[in-house]
Amino acid sequence: MSATAVHSLWTTAGEVTSAAPGDRFTAPTIEYAQLAPVLIVVGVAVLGVLVEAFVPRRARYTTQVSLTVLALAASFAAVIGLAADGYATEGAHIAAMGAIAVDGPALFLQGTILLVSMVSVFTFAERRLDPAANGNRVDSFAAQAGSVPGSDSEKAAVKAGFTTTEVFPLVLFSVAGMLVFPAANDLLTLFIALEVFSLPLYLLCAVARRKRLMSQESAVKYFLLGSFSSAFLLFGIALLYGYAGTVSYAGIANVVDGGVQEIDPALADTMGNDALLLIGGALVLMGLLFKVGAVPFHMWTPDVYQGAPTPVTGFMAAATKVAAFGALLRLLYVVLPGLTWDLRPVMWGVAILTMIGGAVVAITQTDVKRLLAYSSIAHAGFILAGVIAASPEGISSVLFYLGVYSFVTVGAFAVVTLVRDAGGEATHLSKWAGLGRRSPLTAAVFAVFLLSFAGIPLTSGFSGKFAVFKAAADGGAAGLVVVGVISSAIAAFFYIRVIVLMFFSEPKADGPTVAVPSPLTMTTIAVGLAVTVVLGLAPQYFLDLASQAGGFVR
């Protein structure tokens, strides 16, 4: 065929396409202003990668910390701007060609994730807790993450004063995925957001400066189990597509409700097949329950929390739960409201197992980070009680609880970074004996966080638990509330046990010391403490805020 003939084929095809208006490719319409919170974070994350490539090593730390905090602050300002423009209430709608929901729950959860991430980044940037190495201040992360632990290259990196400043763009990429996750309005966007925020976390878990092998082991466990959960989620998405002929939340909900008029001929044999709906819905739920750490999908939680660098553990424990519960709420209230009664027994079972399992196993723990891990599992059960309520009060109570819990968690893990011995952080409980006499202020702050976890009145934990249990009782799940109260009583035992250990035990002569942190970690702890006290004494404003943000757009 001659070159002229080939050219005529291309031009002819072009003419035919332009002559048929119905066949033209329609450019997507993207509402960039409404996606600004995500776009700001992604843009600065990419800029952070360029900083690693082009900025001299000595200037990277300051540059990355400044960029990260500015990005999170600007993104939070964009969320506030969207809420002020009415997108949380009457202006709520679907953006980005149906991929992203801009509504009250999405903006509330995005704001919570951004604030929690900002105070978490302060603990990432802390460089005063460990003694200086070769005249250089060091942080919680490996000098050179690619070096084999204990190798000559690692020793050379430590001697040269290297730091893994790549953690800051990784945090931003993870936050970007978390912002999209609770706002995703179709199943493919949900899956992509899941991978975008999970992959950086797998890396962050592996880069601890101390206990490198344990850190790498935790990352491998998290990656393998996370891959399995992603596979279940993806298979569930495929089955739901076979059932409904679409991955859009509203489209699936319409098929569930029987409101579809036109059926795709290619899917005529499978559309409306309830087996596909039930199995697909269950598999997608499994993927989300893995992320919230619900029993029996919780096995990764204690090992990963213990092995990961403590700043990463605090960030992951707080922000991941907020994002995952947001996605779970949207799935159950928007996509599968017609399955409320079919899924109710399963969700009841998961919530009961999670509350009791987390509380009972926590009693046997001897490591502070593992104790907080099982505590987080129990809290996932309490939040599930609000999810199961299947009412507007259930949504608002879960939003409030997530906001409360995330700040207390970040504050508690920030305190854990302060208690140190020659080997780094002293996380074994026996080493915390008598801490109240060595450092009364540190022990008192940690005691306040533990009392909030236990749900003692006048703390934010009590306000959160009261809200979700009340919503569950009003929603016909009184039995679940009884189990929740019993689990809270069991959990209170091990929280009080730590307080007694700190204040009523003799300190050991070779016990750990409490490092004096920089203003960065002090800010994180102060914010956590302020939220714990203020939302315990006067929670009504924030309960009203969560209530106003409780309507999902469909």
PDB file of C-alpha atoms in Angstrom, residues 238-458:
ATOM      1  CA  ALA A 238     -16.076  -7.495  39.112  1.00  0.00           C
ATOM      2  CA  LEU A 239     -19.079  -9.409  40.492  1.00  0.00           C
ATOM      3  CA  LEU A 240     -21.011  -6.201  41.222  1.00  0.00           C
ATOM      4  CA  TYR A 241     -20.304  -5.025  37.670  1.00  0.00           C
ATOM      5  CA  GLY A 242     -21.664  -8.329  36.365  1.00  0.00           C
ATOM      6  CA  TYR A 243     -24.753  -7.816  38.521  1.00  0.00           C
ATOM      7  CA  ALA A 244     -25.463  -4.181  37.638  1.00  0.00           C
ATOM      8  CA  GLY A 245     -23.655  -3.501  34.355  1.00  0.00           C
ATOM      9  CA  THR A 246     -22.005  -0.431  35.912  1.00  0.00           C
ATOM     10  CA  VAL A 247     -19.456   0.426  38.589  1.00  0.00           C
ATOM     11  CA  SER A 248     -21.186   3.700  39.515  1.00  0.00           C
ATOM     12  CA  TYR A 249     -22.641   3.752  43.049  1.00  0.00           C
ATOM     13  CA  ALA A 250     -25.968   5.255  41.909  1.00  0.00           C
ATOM     14  CA  GLY A 251     -26.198   2.810  38.988  1.00  0.00           C
ATOM     15  CA  ILE A 252     -25.725  -0.231  41.238  1.00  0.00           C
ATOM     16  CA  ALA A 253     -28.213   1.187  43.757  1.00  0.00           C
ATOM     17  CA  ASN A 254     -30.791   1.640  40.961  1.00  0.00           C
ATOM     18  CA  VAL A 255     -30.449  -2.010  39.915  1.00  0.00           C
ATOM     19  CA  VAL A 256     -30.746  -3.119  43.562  1.00  0.00           C
ATOM     20  CA  ASP A 257     -33.926  -1.014  43.890  1.00  0.00           C
ATOM     21  CA  GLY A 258     -35.300  -2.350  40.573  1.00  0.00           C
ATOM     22  CA  GLY A 259     -35.316   1.093  38.950  1.00  0.00           C
ATOM     23  CA  VAL A 260     -33.385   0.252  35.747  1.00  0.00           C
ATOM     24  CA  GLN A 261     -35.270   0.559  32.452  1.00  0.00           C
ATOM     25  CA  GLU A 262     -32.576  -0.362  29.884  1.00  0.00           C
ATOM     26  CA  ILE A 263     -30.490  -3.522  30.150  1.00  0.00           C
ATOM     27  CA  ASP A 264     -27.159  -3.957  28.361  1.00  0.00           C
ATOM     28  CA  PRO A 265     -27.579  -7.023  26.082  1.00  0.00           C
ATOM     29  CA  ALA A 266     -24.078  -8.239  26.950  1.00  0.00           C
ATOM     30  CA  LEU A 267     -25.032  -8.370  30.649  1.00  0.00           C
ATOM     31  CA  ALA A 268     -28.653  -9.463  30.252  1.00  0.00           C
ATOM     32  CA  ASP A 269     -27.933 -12.961  31.608  1.00  0.00           C
ATOM     33  CA  THR A 270     -26.236 -11.764  34.802  1.00  0.00           C
ATOM     34  CA  MET A 271     -27.974  -8.465  35.633  1.00  0.00           C
ATOM     35  CA  GLY A 272     -30.269  -8.844  38.583  1.00  0.00           C
ATOM     36  CA  ASN A 273     -28.610 -12.095  39.716  1.00  0.00           C
ATOM     37  CA  ASP A 274     -28.853 -11.817  43.516  1.00  0.00           C
ATOM     38  CA  ALA A 275     -26.013 -14.301  44.075  1.00  0.00           C
ATOM     39  CA  LEU A 276     -23.617 -11.929  42.292  1.00  0.00           C
ATOM     40  CA  LEU A 277     -24.904  -9.015  44.363  1.00  0.00           C
ATOM     41  CA  LEU A 278     -24.559 -10.777  47.723  1.00  0.00           C
ATOM     42  CA  ILE A 279     -21.149 -12.351  47.034  1.00  0.00           C
ATOM     43  CA  GLY A 280     -19.783  -9.191  45.348  1.00  0.00           C
ATOM     44  CA  GLY A 281     -21.059  -6.939  48.137  1.00  0.00           C
ATOM     45  CA  ALA A 282     -19.547  -9.268  50.769  1.00  0.00           C
ATOM     46  CA  LEU A 283     -16.133  -9.295  49.036  1.00  0.00           C
ATOM     47  CA  VAL A 284     -16.039  -5.494  48.741  1.00  0.00           C
ATOM     48  CA  LEU A 285     -17.009  -5.262  52.420  1.00  0.00           C
ATOM     49  CA  MET A 286     -14.165  -7.647  53.298  1.00  0.00           C
ATOM     50  CA  GLY A 287     -11.664  -5.356  51.586  1.00  0.00           C
ATOM     51  CA  LEU A 288     -12.919  -2.359  53.585  1.00  0.00           C
ATOM     52  CA  LEU A 289     -13.178  -4.253  56.899  1.00  0.00           C
ATOM     53  CA  PHE A 290      -9.518  -5.269  56.457  1.00  0.00           C
ATOM     54  CA  LYS A 291      -8.553  -1.593  56.312  1.00  0.00           C
ATOM     55  CA  VAL A 292     -10.497  -0.717  59.490  1.00  0.00           C
ATOM     56  CA  GLY A 293      -8.932  -3.677  61.314  1.00  0.00           C
ATOM     57  CA  ALA A 294     -12.182  -5.511  62.110  1.00  0.00           C
ATOM     58  CA  VAL A 295     -12.100  -9.135  63.337  1.00  0.00           C
ATOM     59  CA  PRO A 296     -11.474 -11.571  61.588  1.00  0.00           C
ATOM     60  CA  PHE A 297      -9.539  -9.333  59.161  1.00  0.00           C
ATOM     61  CA  HIS A 298      -7.356  -7.807  61.882  1.00  0.00           C
ATOM     62  CA  MET A 299      -4.319 -10.126  61.950  1.00  0.00           C
ATOM     63  CA  TRP A 300      -1.989  -7.555  60.391  1.00  0.00           C
ATOM     64  CA  THR A 301      -2.742  -4.827  62.931  1.00  0.00           C
ATOM     65  CA  PRO A 302      -0.653  -5.718  66.050  1.00  0.00           C
ATOM     66  CA  ASP A 303       2.476  -6.780  64.128  1.00  0.00           C
ATOM     67  CA  VAL A 304       2.419  -3.767  61.820  1.00  0.00           C
ATOM     68  CA  TYR A 305       1.711  -1.294  64.637  1.00  0.00           C
ATOM     69  CA  GLN A 306       4.603  -2.734  66.675  1.00  0.00           C
ATOM     70  CA  GLY A 307       7.161  -2.937  63.862  1.00  0.00           C
ATOM     71  CA  ALA A 308       6.510   0.317  61.998  1.00  0.00           C
ATOM     72  CA  PRO A 309       8.228   3.565  63.086  1.00  0.00           C
ATOM     73  CA  THR A 310       5.994   5.017  65.817  1.00  0.00           C
ATOM     74  CA  PRO A 311       5.191   8.277  63.916  1.00  0.00           C
ATOM     75  CA  VAL A 312       4.004   6.106  60.991  1.00  0.00           C
ATOM     76  CA  THR A 313       1.960   3.932  63.367  1.00  0.00           C
ATOM     77  CA  GLY A 314       0.193   6.991  64.780  1.00  0.00           C
ATOM     78  CA  PHE A 315      -0.529   8.399  61.314  1.00  0.00           C
ATOM     79  CA  MET A 316      -1.738   5.035  60.009  1.00  0.00           C
ATOM     80  CA  ALA A 317      -3.866   4.212  63.068  1.00  0.00           C
ATOM     81  CA  ALA A 318      -5.703   7.532  62.877  1.00  0.00           C
ATOM     82  CA  ALA A 319      -5.980   8.559  59.227  1.00  0.00           C
ATOM     83  CA  THR A 320      -6.519   5.106  57.674  1.00  0.00           C
ATOM     84  CA  LYS A 321      -9.474   4.417  59.975  1.00  0.00           C
ATOM     85  CA  VAL A 322     -11.109   7.727  59.070  1.00  0.00           C
ATOM     86  CA  ALA A 323     -10.747   7.074  55.322  1.00  0.00           C
ATOM     87  CA  ALA A 324     -11.817   3.416  55.483  1.00  0.00           C
ATOM     88  CA  PHE A 325     -14.896   4.007  57.642  1.00  0.00           C
ATOM     89  CA  GLY A 326     -15.893   6.878  55.347  1.00  0.00           C
ATOM     90  CA  ALA A 327     -15.769   4.535  52.346  1.00  0.00           C
ATOM     91  CA  LEU A 328     -17.647   1.836  54.294  1.00  0.00           C
ATOM     92  CA  LEU A 329     -20.422   4.294  55.214  1.00  0.00           C
ATOM     93  CA  ARG A 330     -20.827   5.450  51.611  1.00  0.00           C
ATOM     94  CA  LEU A 331     -20.923   1.868  50.330  1.00  0.00           C
ATOM     95  CA  LEU A 332     -23.596   0.769  52.823  1.00  0.00           C
ATOM     96  CA  TYR A 333     -25.764   3.897  52.651  1.00  0.00           C
ATOM     97  CA  VAL A 334     -25.498   4.724  48.922  1.00  0.00           C
ATOM     98  CA  VAL A 335     -24.745   1.484  47.049  1.00  0.00           C
ATOM     99  CA  LEU A 336     -26.353  -1.224  49.159  1.00  0.00           C
ATOM    100  CA  PRO A 337     -29.195   0.375  51.160  1.00  0.00           C
ATOM    101  CA  GLY A 338     -31.511  -2.284  49.730  1.00  0.00           C
ATOM    102  CA  LEU A 339     -29.325  -4.961  51.352  1.00  0.00           C
ATOM    103  CA  THR A 340     -29.525  -3.488  54.860  1.00  0.00           C
ATOM    104  CA  TRP A 341     -31.413  -6.453  56.279  1.00  0.00           C
ATOM    105  CA  ASP A 342     -29.433  -9.071  54.320  1.00  0.00           C
ATOM    106  CA  LEU A 343     -26.113  -7.692  55.586  1.00  0.00           C
ATOM    107  CA  ARG A 344     -27.283  -6.844  59.105  1.00  0.00           C
ATOM    108  CA  PRO A 345     -26.613 -10.288  60.692  1.00  0.00           C
ATOM    109  CA  VAL A 346     -23.120 -10.389  59.146  1.00  0.00           C
ATOM    110  CA  MET A 347     -22.300  -6.868  60.320  1.00  0.00           C
ATOM    111  CA  TRP A 348     -23.639  -7.670  63.780  1.00  0.00           C
ATOM    112  CA  GLY A 349     -21.361 -10.686  63.974  1.00  0.00           C
ATOM    113  CA  VAL A 350     -18.305  -8.734  62.809  1.00  0.00           C
ATOM    114  CA  ALA A 351     -19.012  -5.868  65.260  1.00  0.00           C
ATOM    115  CA  ILE A 352     -19.471  -8.217  68.246  1.00  0.00           C
ATOM    116  CA  LEU A 353     -16.323 -10.216  67.423  1.00  0.00           C
ATOM    117  CA  THR A 354     -14.342  -7.009  66.921  1.00  0.00           C
ATOM    118  CA  MET A 355     -15.425  -5.396  70.194  1.00  0.00           C
ATOM    119  CA  ILE A 356     -14.914  -8.481  72.352  1.00  0.00           C
ATOM    120  CA  GLY A 357     -11.833  -9.785  70.504  1.00  0.00           C
ATOM    121  CA  GLY A 358      -9.972  -6.483  70.667  1.00  0.00           C
ATOM    122  CA  ALA A 359     -10.774  -5.903  74.345  1.00  0.00           C
ATOM    123  CA  VAL A 360     -10.027  -9.437  75.592  1.00  0.00           C
ATOM    124  CA  VAL A 361      -6.756  -9.997  73.706  1.00  0.00           C
ATOM    125  CA  ALA A 362      -5.476  -6.545  74.727  1.00  0.00           C
ATOM    126  CA  ILE A 363      -5.422  -7.716  78.380  1.00  0.00           C
ATOM    127  CA  THR A 364      -2.608 -10.175  77.594  1.00  0.00           C
ATOM    128  CA  GLN A 365      -0.320  -7.652  75.833  1.00  0.00           C
ATOM    129  CA  THR A 366       3.018  -6.610  77.312  1.00  0.00           C
ATOM    130  CA  ASP A 367       4.031  -4.061  74.642  1.00  0.00           C
ATOM    131  CA  VAL A 368       2.502  -0.575  74.599  1.00  0.00           C
ATOM    132  CA  LYS A 369       2.215  -0.419  70.799  1.00  0.00           C
ATOM    133  CA  ARG A 370       0.562  -3.866  70.585  1.00  0.00           C
ATOM    134  CA  LEU A 371      -1.778  -2.833  73.420  1.00  0.00           C
ATOM    135  CA  LEU A 372      -2.818   0.266  71.451  1.00  0.00           C
ATOM    136  CA  ALA A 373      -3.203  -1.920  68.334  1.00  0.00           C
ATOM    137  CA  TYR A 374      -5.744  -4.203  70.013  1.00  0.00           C
ATOM    138  CA  SER A 375      -7.351  -1.118  71.522  1.00  0.00           C
ATOM    139  CA  SER A 376      -7.818   0.222  67.974  1.00  0.00           C
ATOM    140  CA  ILE A 377      -9.453  -3.084  66.971  1.00  0.00           C
ATOM    141  CA  ALA A 378     -11.944  -2.744  69.839  1.00  0.00           C
ATOM    142  CA  HIS A 379     -12.666   0.845  68.789  1.00  0.00           C
ATOM    143  CA  ALA A 380     -13.338  -0.336  65.237  1.00  0.00           C
ATOM    144  CA  GLY A 381     -16.071  -2.510  66.767  1.00  0.00           C
ATOM    145  CA  PHE A 382     -17.578   0.444  68.642  1.00  0.00           C
ATOM    146  CA  ILE A 383     -17.634   2.511  65.432  1.00  0.00           C
ATOM    147  CA  LEU A 384     -19.262  -0.392  63.550  1.00  0.00           C
ATOM    148  CA  ALA A 385     -22.143  -0.177  66.051  1.00  0.00           C
ATOM    149  CA  GLY A 386     -22.838   3.323  64.731  1.00  0.00           C
ATOM    150  CA  VAL A 387     -22.489   2.141  61.116  1.00  0.00           C
ATOM    151  CA  ILE A 388     -25.070  -0.608  61.710  1.00  0.00           C
ATOM    152  CA  ALA A 389     -27.585   1.934  63.075  1.00  0.00           C
ATOM    153  CA  ALA A 390     -28.622   2.643  59.440  1.00  0.00           C
ATOM    154  CA  SER A 391     -29.923   6.141  60.238  1.00  0.00           C
ATOM    155  CA  PRO A 392     -28.804   9.787  59.845  1.00  0.00           C
ATOM    156  CA  GLU A 393     -27.867   9.748  63.559  1.00  0.00           C
ATOM    157  CA  GLY A 394     -25.692   6.721  62.873  1.00  0.00           C
ATOM    158  CA  ILE A 395     -23.773   8.589  60.155  1.00  0.00           C
ATOM    159  CA  SER A 396     -23.228  11.728  62.252  1.00  0.00           C
ATOM    160  CA  SER A 397     -22.195   9.719  65.346  1.00  0.00           C
ATOM    161  CA  VAL A 398     -19.607   7.786  63.310  1.00  0.00           C
ATOM    162  CA  LEU A 399     -18.229  11.024  61.814  1.00  0.00           C
ATOM    163  CA  PHE A 400     -17.913  12.524  65.309  1.00  0.00           C
ATOM    164  CA  TYR A 401     -16.296   9.384  66.769  1.00  0.00           C
ATOM    165  CA  LEU A 402     -13.741   9.245  63.938  1.00  0.00           C
ATOM    166  CA  GLY A 403     -12.769  12.874  64.519  1.00  0.00           C
ATOM    167  CA  VAL A 404     -12.388  12.304  68.259  1.00  0.00           C
ATOM    168  CA  TYR A 405     -10.568   8.984  68.053  1.00  0.00           C
ATOM    169  CA  SER A 406      -8.032  10.060  65.440  1.00  0.00           C
ATOM    170  CA  PHE A 407      -6.603  12.967  67.461  1.00  0.00           C
ATOM    171  CA  VAL A 408      -6.422  10.951  70.696  1.00  0.00           C
ATOM    172  CA  THR A 409      -4.598   8.162  68.833  1.00  0.00           C
ATOM    173  CA  VAL A 410      -1.995  10.457  67.272  1.00  0.00           C
ATOM    174  CA  GLY A 411      -1.414  12.087  70.667  1.00  0.00           C
ATOM    175  CA  ALA A 412      -0.992   8.722  72.423  1.00  0.00           C
ATOM    176  CA  PHE A 413       1.577   7.460  69.902  1.00  0.00           C
ATOM    177  CA  ALA A 414       3.423  10.794  70.122  1.00  0.00           C
ATOM    178  CA  VAL A 415       3.811  10.210  73.892  1.00  0.00           C
ATOM    179  CA  VAL A 416       5.119   6.680  73.199  1.00  0.00           C
ATOM    180  CA  THR A 417       7.978   8.186  71.131  1.00  0.00           C
ATOM    181  CA  LEU A 418       9.201  10.123  74.205  1.00  0.00           C
ATOM    182  CA  VAL A 419       9.851   7.169  76.560  1.00  0.00           C
ATOM    183  CA  ARG A 420      13.293   5.855  75.599  1.00  0.00           C
ATOM    184  CA  ASP A 421      16.242   3.772  76.743  1.00  0.00           C
ATOM    185  CA  ALA A 422      19.579   2.862  75.159  1.00  0.00           C
ATOM    186  CA  GLY A 423      17.849   0.799  72.455  1.00  0.00           C
ATOM    187  CA  GLY A 424      15.466   3.555  71.385  1.00  0.00           C
ATOM    188  CA  GLU A 425      11.788   3.591  72.350  1.00  0.00           C
ATOM    189  CA  ALA A 426      11.034   1.609  75.515  1.00  0.00           C
ATOM    190  CA  THR A 427       7.718   0.025  74.537  1.00  0.00           C
ATOM    191  CA  HIS A 428       7.700  -2.964  76.923  1.00  0.00           C
ATOM    192  CA  LEU A 429       5.161  -2.260  79.650  1.00  0.00           C
ATOM    193  CA  SER A 430       7.529  -3.308  82.462  1.00  0.00           C
ATOM    194  CA  LYS A 431       9.731  -0.335  81.573  1.00  0.00           C
ATOM    195  CA  TRP A 432       6.846   2.095  82.105  1.00  0.00           C
ATOM    196  CA  ALA A 433       6.687   1.178  85.816  1.00  0.00           C
ATOM    197  CA  GLY A 434       7.048   4.288  87.959  1.00  0.00           C
ATOM    198  CA  LEU A 435       6.985   6.635  84.978  1.00  0.00           C
ATOM    199  CA  GLY A 436       4.623   8.917  86.943  1.00  0.00           C
ATOM    200  CA  ARG A 437       7.405   9.576  89.449  1.00  0.00           C
ATOM    201  CA  ARG A 438      10.152  10.058  86.859  1.00  0.00           C
ATOM    202  CA  SER A 439       8.090  12.332  84.612  1.00  0.00           C
ATOM    203  CA  PRO A 440       4.704  13.221  86.140  1.00  0.00           C
ATOM    204  CA  LEU A 441       3.623  15.442  83.230  1.00  0.00           C
ATOM    205  CA  THR A 442       4.255  12.835  80.507  1.00  0.00           C
ATOM    206  CA  ALA A 443       2.537  10.110  82.527  1.00  0.00           C
ATOM    207  CA  ALA A 444      -0.436  12.389  83.282  1.00  0.00           C
ATOM    208  CA  VAL A 445      -0.920  13.260  79.594  1.00  0.00           C
ATOM    209  CA  PHE A 446      -0.754   9.580  78.595  1.00  0.00           C
ATOM    210  CA  ALA A 447      -3.230   8.763  81.390  1.00  0.00           C
ATOM    211  CA  VAL A 448      -5.695  11.311  79.954  1.00  0.00           C
ATOM    212  CA  PHE A 449      -5.442   9.655  76.528  1.00  0.00           C
ATOM    213  CA  LEU A 450      -5.973   6.199  78.084  1.00  0.00           C
ATOM    214  CA  LEU A 451      -9.019   7.452  80.025  1.00  0.00           C
ATOM    215  CA  SER A 452     -10.426   8.827  76.765  1.00  0.00           C
ATOM    216  CA  PHE A 453      -9.889   5.441  75.067  1.00  0.00           C
ATOM    217  CA  ALA A 454     -11.707   3.839  78.008  1.00  0.00           C
ATOM    218  CA  GLY A 455     -14.657   6.208  77.554  1.00  0.00           C
ATOM    219  CA  ILE A 456     -14.505   7.829  80.993  1.00  0.00           C
ATOM    220  CA  PRO A 457     -16.925  10.811  81.336  1.00  0.00           C
ATOM    221  CA  LEU A 458     -15.585  14.334  80.683  1.00  0.00           C
TER     222      LEU A 458
END
